[in-house]
CSV table of C-alpha atoms in Angstrom, one decimal:
chain,number,residue,atom,x,y,z
A,1,GLU,CA,8.4,-4.5,84.2
A,2,ALA,CA,7.4,-0.9,85.0
A,3,GLY,CA,4.5,-0.6,87.5
A,4,VAL,CA,1.6,1.8,87.5
A,5,THR,CA,2.9,5.4,87.3
A,6,GLN,CA,1.0,8.4,88.5
A,7,SER,CA,1.7,12.1,88.1
A,8,PRO,CA,2.1,14.5,89.7
A,9,THR,CA,3.1,13.2,93.1
A,10,HIS,CA,1.7,16.2,94.8
A,11,LEU,CA,-0.8,18.9,93.6
A,12,ILE,CA,-1.8,22.0,95.5
A,13,LYS,CA,-4.9,23.8,94.4
A,14,THR,CA,-7.4,26.3,95.8
A,15,ARG,CA,-11.1,26.0,96.1
A,16,GLY,CA,-13.0,26.3,92.8
A,17,GLN,CA,-10.0,25.4,90.6
A,18,GLN,CA,-9.7,22.3,88.4
A,19,ALA,CA,-7.2,19.5,88.9
A,20,THR,CA,-5.9,16.9,86.4
A,21,LEU,CA,-4.3,13.7,87.5
A,22,ARG,CA,-2.6,11.2,85.2
A,23,CYS,CA,-2.0,7.5,85.3
A,24,SER,CA,0.0,5.1,83.1
A,25,PRO,CA,-1.0,1.4,83.5
A,26,ILE,CA,1.2,-1.6,83.5
A,27,SER,CA,2.1,-2.6,79.9
A,28,GLY,CA,-0.6,-5.0,78.7
A,29,HIS,CA,-3.3,-3.9,81.2
A,30,THR,CA,-6.4,-2.5,79.6
A,31,SER,CA,-8.4,-1.7,82.7
A,32,VAL,CA,-7.7,1.4,84.8
A,33,TYR,CA,-9.4,2.2,88.1
A,34,TRP,CA,-9.4,5.4,90.2
A,35,TYR,CA,-9.8,5.4,94.0
A,36,GLN,CA,-10.0,8.2,96.6
A,37,GLN,CA,-8.3,7.7,99.9
A,38,ALA,CA,-9.4,10.5,102.2
A,39,LEU,CA,-8.5,10.7,105.8
A,40,GLY,CA,-11.1,8.9,107.9
A,41,LEU,CA,-13.0,7.6,104.9
A,42,GLY,CA,-10.9,4.7,103.7
A,43,LEU,CA,-10.6,3.7,100.1
A,44,GLN,CA,-13.5,4.7,97.9
A,45,PHE,CA,-14.0,3.5,94.3
A,46,LEU,CA,-14.3,6.4,91.8
A,47,LEU,CA,-14.1,5.2,88.2
A,48,TRP,CA,-13.3,2.2,86.0
A,49,TYR,CA,-12.2,2.5,82.4
A,50,ASP,CA,-11.6,-0.3,80.0
A,51,GLU,CA,-10.9,-0.1,76.3
A,52,GLY,CA,-11.5,3.6,76.3
A,53,GLU,CA,-14.9,3.4,77.8
A,54,GLU,CA,-16.2,4.3,81.3
A,55,ARG,CA,-17.5,0.9,82.7
A,56,ASN,CA,-18.5,1.8,86.2
A,57,ARG,CA,-18.7,4.8,88.4
A,58,GLY,CA,-18.7,5.2,92.2
A,59,ASN,CA,-20.9,7.4,94.3
A,60,PHE,CA,-19.2,10.7,93.4
A,61,PRO,CA,-20.6,13.9,91.9
A,62,PRO,CA,-20.3,14.6,88.2
A,63,ARG,CA,-17.5,17.1,88.7
A,64,PHE,CA,-15.3,14.0,89.1
A,65,SER,CA,-14.7,12.8,85.5
A,66,GLY,CA,-12.0,11.2,83.5
A,67,ARG,CA,-11.1,9.4,80.3
A,68,GLN,CA,-8.9,6.7,78.9
A,69,PHE,CA,-6.7,7.2,75.9
A,70,PRO,CA,-5.9,4.7,73.1
A,71,ASN,CA,-2.6,3.8,74.8
A,72,TYR,CA,-4.7,2.9,77.9
A,73,SER,CA,-3.3,5.7,80.0
A,74,SER,CA,-5.9,7.7,81.9
A,75,GLU,CA,-6.6,11.0,83.5
A,76,LEU,CA,-8.9,12.0,86.3
A,77,ASN,CA,-10.3,15.5,86.3
A,78,VAL,CA,-11.9,17.2,89.3
A,79,ASN,CA,-13.7,20.4,88.6
A,80,ALA,CA,-14.8,23.1,91.1
A,81,LEU,CA,-12.5,21.8,93.8
A,82,GLU,CA,-13.8,21.7,97.4
A,83,LEU,CA,-11.8,21.4,100.6
A,84,GLU,CA,-13.1,17.9,101.1
A,85,ASP,CA,-11.5,16.8,97.9
A,86,SER,CA,-8.2,16.8,99.7
A,87,ALA,CA,-7.1,13.2,99.5
A,88,LEU,CA,-4.7,10.7,98.1
A,89,TYR,CA,-5.9,9.6,94.6
A,90,LEU,CA,-4.8,6.1,93.7
A,91,CYS,CA,-4.8,4.6,90.2
A,92,ALA,CA,-4.8,0.9,89.6
A,93,SER,CA,-4.6,-1.3,86.5
A,94,SER,CA,-5.4,-4.9,85.7
A,95,LEU,CA,-6.0,-7.3,82.9
A,96,ARG,CA,-9.6,-7.2,81.7
A,97,GLN,CA,-10.5,-10.9,82.3
A,98,GLY,CA,-12.5,-11.8,85.3
A,99,ASN,CA,-11.4,-11.1,88.9
A,100,GLN,CA,-7.8,-10.1,88.0
A,101,PRO,CA,-5.9,-8.4,90.8
A,102,GLN,CA,-5.5,-4.7,90.6
A,103,HIS,CA,-2.0,-3.2,90.8
A,104,PHE,CA,-1.7,0.3,92.3
A,105,GLY,CA,0.5,3.3,91.7
A,106,ASP,CA,1.9,5.4,94.5
A,107,GLY,CA,-0.9,8.0,94.1
A,108,THR,CA,-1.3,11.7,93.7
A,109,ARG,CA,-1.7,13.7,96.9
A,110,LEU,CA,-4.2,16.5,96.2
A,111,SER,CA,-4.3,19.3,98.7
A,112,ILE,CA,-7.0,22.0,98.5
A,113,LEU,CA,-6.2,25.3,100.3
B,1,GLY,CA,-25.0,-5.9,101.8
B,2,ASN,CA,-21.6,-6.1,100.2
B,3,SER,CA,-18.9,-5.2,102.6
B,4,VAL,CA,-15.6,-6.1,104.1
B,5,THR,CA,-14.9,-5.8,107.8
B,6,GLN,CA,-11.4,-5.8,109.4
B,7,MET,CA,-10.4,-5.9,113.0
B,8,GLU,CA,-9.6,-2.5,114.3
B,9,GLY,CA,-6.1,-1.3,114.8
B,10,PRO,CA,-3.6,-0.2,115.6
B,11,VAL,CA,-2.1,-3.5,116.4
B,12,THR,CA,1.3,-3.4,118.2
B,13,LEU,CA,3.5,-6.5,118.3
B,14,SER,CA,7.1,-7.3,119.3
B,15,GLU,CA,9.4,-8.6,116.7
B,16,GLU,CA,9.0,-12.4,116.0
B,17,ALA,CA,5.5,-12.4,117.4
B,18,PHE,CA,2.6,-14.2,115.7
B,19,LEU,CA,0.2,-12.0,113.6
B,20,THR,CA,-3.4,-12.4,112.9
B,21,ILE,CA,-5.6,-9.7,111.3
B,22,ASN,CA,-9.2,-10.8,111.0
B,23,CYS,CA,-11.2,-10.1,107.9
B,24,THR,CA,-14.8,-11.1,107.1
B,25,TYR,CA,-16.9,-10.3,104.0
B,26,THR,CA,-20.4,-10.3,102.8
B,27,ALA,CA,-21.2,-10.8,99.2
B,28,THR,CA,-23.6,-12.3,96.7
B,29,GLY,CA,-21.8,-14.7,94.4
B,30,TYR,CA,-18.2,-15.8,94.8
B,31,PRO,CA,-15.8,-12.9,95.1
B,32,SER,CA,-12.1,-13.0,94.8
B,33,LEU,CA,-10.3,-11.9,98.0
B,34,PHE,CA,-7.1,-9.9,98.4
B,35,TRP,CA,-4.8,-8.5,101.0
B,36,TYR,CA,-3.0,-5.3,100.2
B,37,VAL,CA,-0.3,-3.5,102.2
B,38,GLN,CA,0.4,0.2,102.3
B,39,TYR,CA,3.8,1.4,103.6
B,40,PRO,CA,4.0,5.1,104.7
B,41,GLY,CA,3.9,7.5,101.8
B,42,GLU,CA,3.3,4.8,99.2
B,43,GLY,CA,0.4,3.2,97.3
B,44,LEU,CA,-1.1,-0.2,97.8
B,45,GLN,CA,0.9,-3.3,97.1
B,46,LEU,CA,-0.8,-6.6,96.4
B,47,LEU,CA,0.3,-9.0,99.2
B,48,LEU,CA,-1.7,-12.1,98.3
B,49,LYS,CA,-5.0,-13.3,96.8
B,50,ALA,CA,-7.4,-16.2,96.6
B,51,THR,CA,-10.0,-16.8,94.0
B,52,LYS,CA,-12.1,-19.6,95.3
B,53,ALA,CA,-13.1,-21.4,98.5
B,54,ASP,CA,-10.3,-23.2,100.4
B,55,ASP,CA,-7.6,-21.5,98.3
B,56,LYS,CA,-4.6,-20.4,100.4
B,57,GLY,CA,-2.8,-17.3,99.3
B,58,SER,CA,0.8,-16.8,100.5
B,59,ASN,CA,3.6,-14.4,100.0
B,60,LYS,CA,6.6,-13.2,102.0
B,61,GLY,CA,5.6,-15.4,105.0
B,62,PHE,CA,2.0,-14.1,105.1
B,63,GLU,CA,-0.9,-16.5,104.5
B,64,ALA,CA,-4.6,-16.3,104.2
B,65,THR,CA,-7.2,-19.0,103.5
B,66,TYR,CA,-10.5,-18.3,101.7
B,67,ARG,CA,-13.2,-19.7,104.1
B,68,LYS,CA,-16.6,-19.7,102.5
B,69,GLU,CA,-18.3,-21.3,105.4
B,70,THR,CA,-17.3,-18.5,107.8
B,71,THR,CA,-16.9,-15.8,105.0
B,72,SER,CA,-13.5,-15.0,106.3
B,73,PHE,CA,-10.0,-14.3,104.9
B,74,HIS,CA,-7.8,-13.8,108.0
B,75,LEU,CA,-4.2,-12.7,107.4
B,76,GLU,CA,-1.5,-14.5,109.4
B,77,LYS,CA,2.3,-14.5,109.7
B,78,GLY,CA,4.3,-16.7,112.1
B,79,SER,CA,7.0,-14.2,112.9
B,80,VAL,CA,6.7,-10.5,112.2
B,81,GLN,CA,9.6,-8.1,111.5
B,82,VAL,CA,9.9,-4.4,112.1
B,83,SER,CA,9.8,-4.0,108.3
B,84,ASP,CA,6.3,-5.4,108.3
B,85,SER,CA,5.0,-2.2,110.0
B,86,ALA,CA,2.4,-0.9,107.6
B,87,VAL,CA,-1.4,-0.6,107.0
B,88,TYR,CA,-3.0,-3.8,105.8
B,89,PHE,CA,-6.2,-3.8,103.7
B,90,CYS,CA,-8.5,-6.7,103.0
B,91,ALA,CA,-10.5,-6.4,99.8
B,92,ARG,CA,-13.0,-8.3,97.7
B,93,SER,CA,-14.1,-8.1,94.2
B,94,SER,CA,-16.7,-9.6,92.0
B,95,TYR,CA,-17.0,-9.6,88.3
B,96,ASN,CA,-20.6,-8.6,88.6
B,97,GLN,CA,-19.7,-5.6,90.7
B,98,GLY,CA,-18.3,-3.6,87.8
B,99,GLY,CA,-14.7,-4.2,88.4
B,100,LYS,CA,-14.3,-2.3,91.7
B,101,LEU,CA,-12.6,-3.5,94.8
B,102,ILE,CA,-14.4,-3.1,98.1
B,103,PHE,CA,-11.9,-2.5,100.9
B,104,GLY,CA,-12.0,-2.9,104.6
B,105,GLN,CA,-11.1,0.1,106.7
B,106,GLY,CA,-7.5,-1.0,107.0
B,107,THR,CA,-5.5,-2.2,110.1
B,108,GLU,CA,-2.3,-0.4,111.1
B,109,LEU,CA,0.4,-2.8,112.3
B,110,SER,CA,3.4,-1.5,114.3
B,111,VAL,CA,6.2,-4.0,115.1
B,112,LYS,CA,8.6,-3.0,117.8
B,113,PRO,CA,12.2,-4.3,118.0
């Protein structure tokens, strides 16, 4: 069974640009989650999508947004990039019911120059 | 509040030593509890989980027991190997928390031959 896949592996941008990160969930999983892992800040919840809808959002500014497609894949968009957006962005997927475990991809390393 | 607290690292052990990584949580309701492991340059892998009080999760020689009375979920392994060197994250979820996982700060384990 294929795991959660993320692309690209690395992304280098400059301040003010826009970044798009992509995620394909495990087959059969309808929920997709995005987390930011920044140095010294730990893992912070960004967004949760299920059945194409945004279900919950973490404490991040509106320039962090995303969507989920009919095939349950997802993309995360970050506009007006700032230096502090440099981080590893992790996508996870799970079944929808209850407290199902989340399964993570290997992440996209976003570097802002 | 709703948080997860792990013992600080780094933890350095010799091969075949006994491992304990402490984790305590605060929560309203009855969260599910998880341990994830992150190897260098990779995403998070689910190591084990427990969904209710007194449940014991186990995998690859690692164990953790959901202790409601002490709100703890300590990770243990009887004999560590060099290949266990990684960062370990304790996490909790609750269906009422909008799907997100709340992570501890992570504990880096280094096992020396």
